[in-house]
Amino acid sequence: MRVAFLGPPGAGKGTQARELAHEWGVPHIATGDMLREAMAAGTPLGRAAKAYYDRGELVPDDVIIGMIEERFRQAEASRGFILDGFPRTIPQAEALDRLLKDLGLNLDRVVFFDVGEGELLRRLTGRRLCRACGTPFHLVSAPPAREGVCDRCGGELYQRADDSEATVRNRLQVYERQTAPLLDYYRSRDRLTSVDAAGDMDVIRGRIRRTVEAAR
Ligand code: AP5
């Protein structure tokens, strides 16, 4: 299972990748999570990324590509993976093609999460995350059993700094400008499947499961 999840901020990529990676027994490789860990640890990479991240801009390609190359060296890529939030630009997609070719591997499928803008805004501004295990919640559609506390591990829930309405609007524009062109990139290579990502989370997961398993 070698899959990339593509879609605008708040489309549900992280929510679904987390569950499906567990189900399929493959690593969930999320560049956003990797950057947040690096920023929290105050590493040179985290410090280099912070200003871009806080504005909702993309971190430069060379930084992200270096980080992914390093991650692929650690993970057994031949066993499979779910990429979440990478690639996000044409140069990143080209770098991924080169990396996989060097490893003698293919990308089985790119799944596009199709959700309207109003719903994206609603999802992002209501999102809360567990500081300890990263599990996403939503104040309305996926609330925790106890306010402010993670159901899974008891950790504290927090709101991401880039989930304020102003930064979310910028992230949506950045997505249209820099990431949406990847739809044509993968469509022309016959790799893309679009999934209706609005509605019940379990139903959406079933749609993704079917499309990915059919592509193997
Ligand atoms: P990143 O962390 O990757 O953020 P993103 O792509 O903007 O995506 P999100 O995590 O916001 O959304 P998601 O699709 O995962 O949705 P989620 O499942 O959480 O990137 C952050 C920043 O890092 C970027 O702005 C950039 O600066 C940098 N960066 C990262 N990767 C980079 C790269 N490759 N190149 C350059 N820079 C990079 O769901 C959202 C909410 O909705 C949750 O509350 C969830 O509970 C809820 N929800 C999910 N599904 C449903 C549903 N079906 N119905 C109702 N609610 C739902």
Short mmCIF file of C-alpha atoms in Angstrom, two decimals, residues 6-13 112-123 172 175-176 194-199 204 207:
data_model
loop_
_atom_site.label_atom_id
_atom_site.label_comp_id
_atom_site.label_asym_id
_atom_site.label_seq_id
_atom_site.Cartn_x
_atom_site.Cartn_y
_atom_site.Cartn_z
CA LEU A 6 -3.98 15.07 -1.32
CA GLY A 7 -6.45 17.80 -0.49
CA PRO A 8 -6.99 21.23 1.02
CA PRO A 9 -6.37 22.02 4.70
CA GLY A 10 -9.09 20.46 6.86
CA ALA A 11 -10.21 17.92 4.25
CA GLY A 12 -9.73 15.06 6.74
CA LYS A 13 -6.41 13.65 5.45
CA PHE A 112 -7.90 13.53 -3.55
CA PHE A 113 -10.19 14.56 -0.67
CA ASP A 114 -12.98 16.62 -2.20
CA VAL A 115 -14.67 19.01 0.32
CA GLY A 116 -16.27 22.47 -0.14
CA GLU A 117 -14.67 25.61 1.34
CA GLY A 118 -17.40 26.40 3.91
CA GLU A 119 -17.03 22.94 5.44
CA LEU A 120 -13.20 23.28 5.49
CA LEU A 121 -13.45 26.53 7.47
CA ARG A 122 -15.90 24.95 9.91
CA ARG A 123 -13.68 21.90 10.41
CA LEU A 172 -6.71 27.86 1.48
CA TYR A 175 -3.44 25.47 -1.48
CA GLU A 176 -5.21 26.77 -4.63
CA SER A 194 -11.17 11.73 -6.25
CA VAL A 195 -13.17 10.80 -3.14
CA ASP A 196 -16.21 12.67 -1.82
CA ALA A 197 -14.80 13.57 1.64
CA ALA A 198 -17.93 15.24 3.07
CA GLY A 199 -20.22 13.39 5.47
CA ILE A 204 -15.53 8.23 3.79
CA ARG A 207 -14.69 4.93 0.02
#
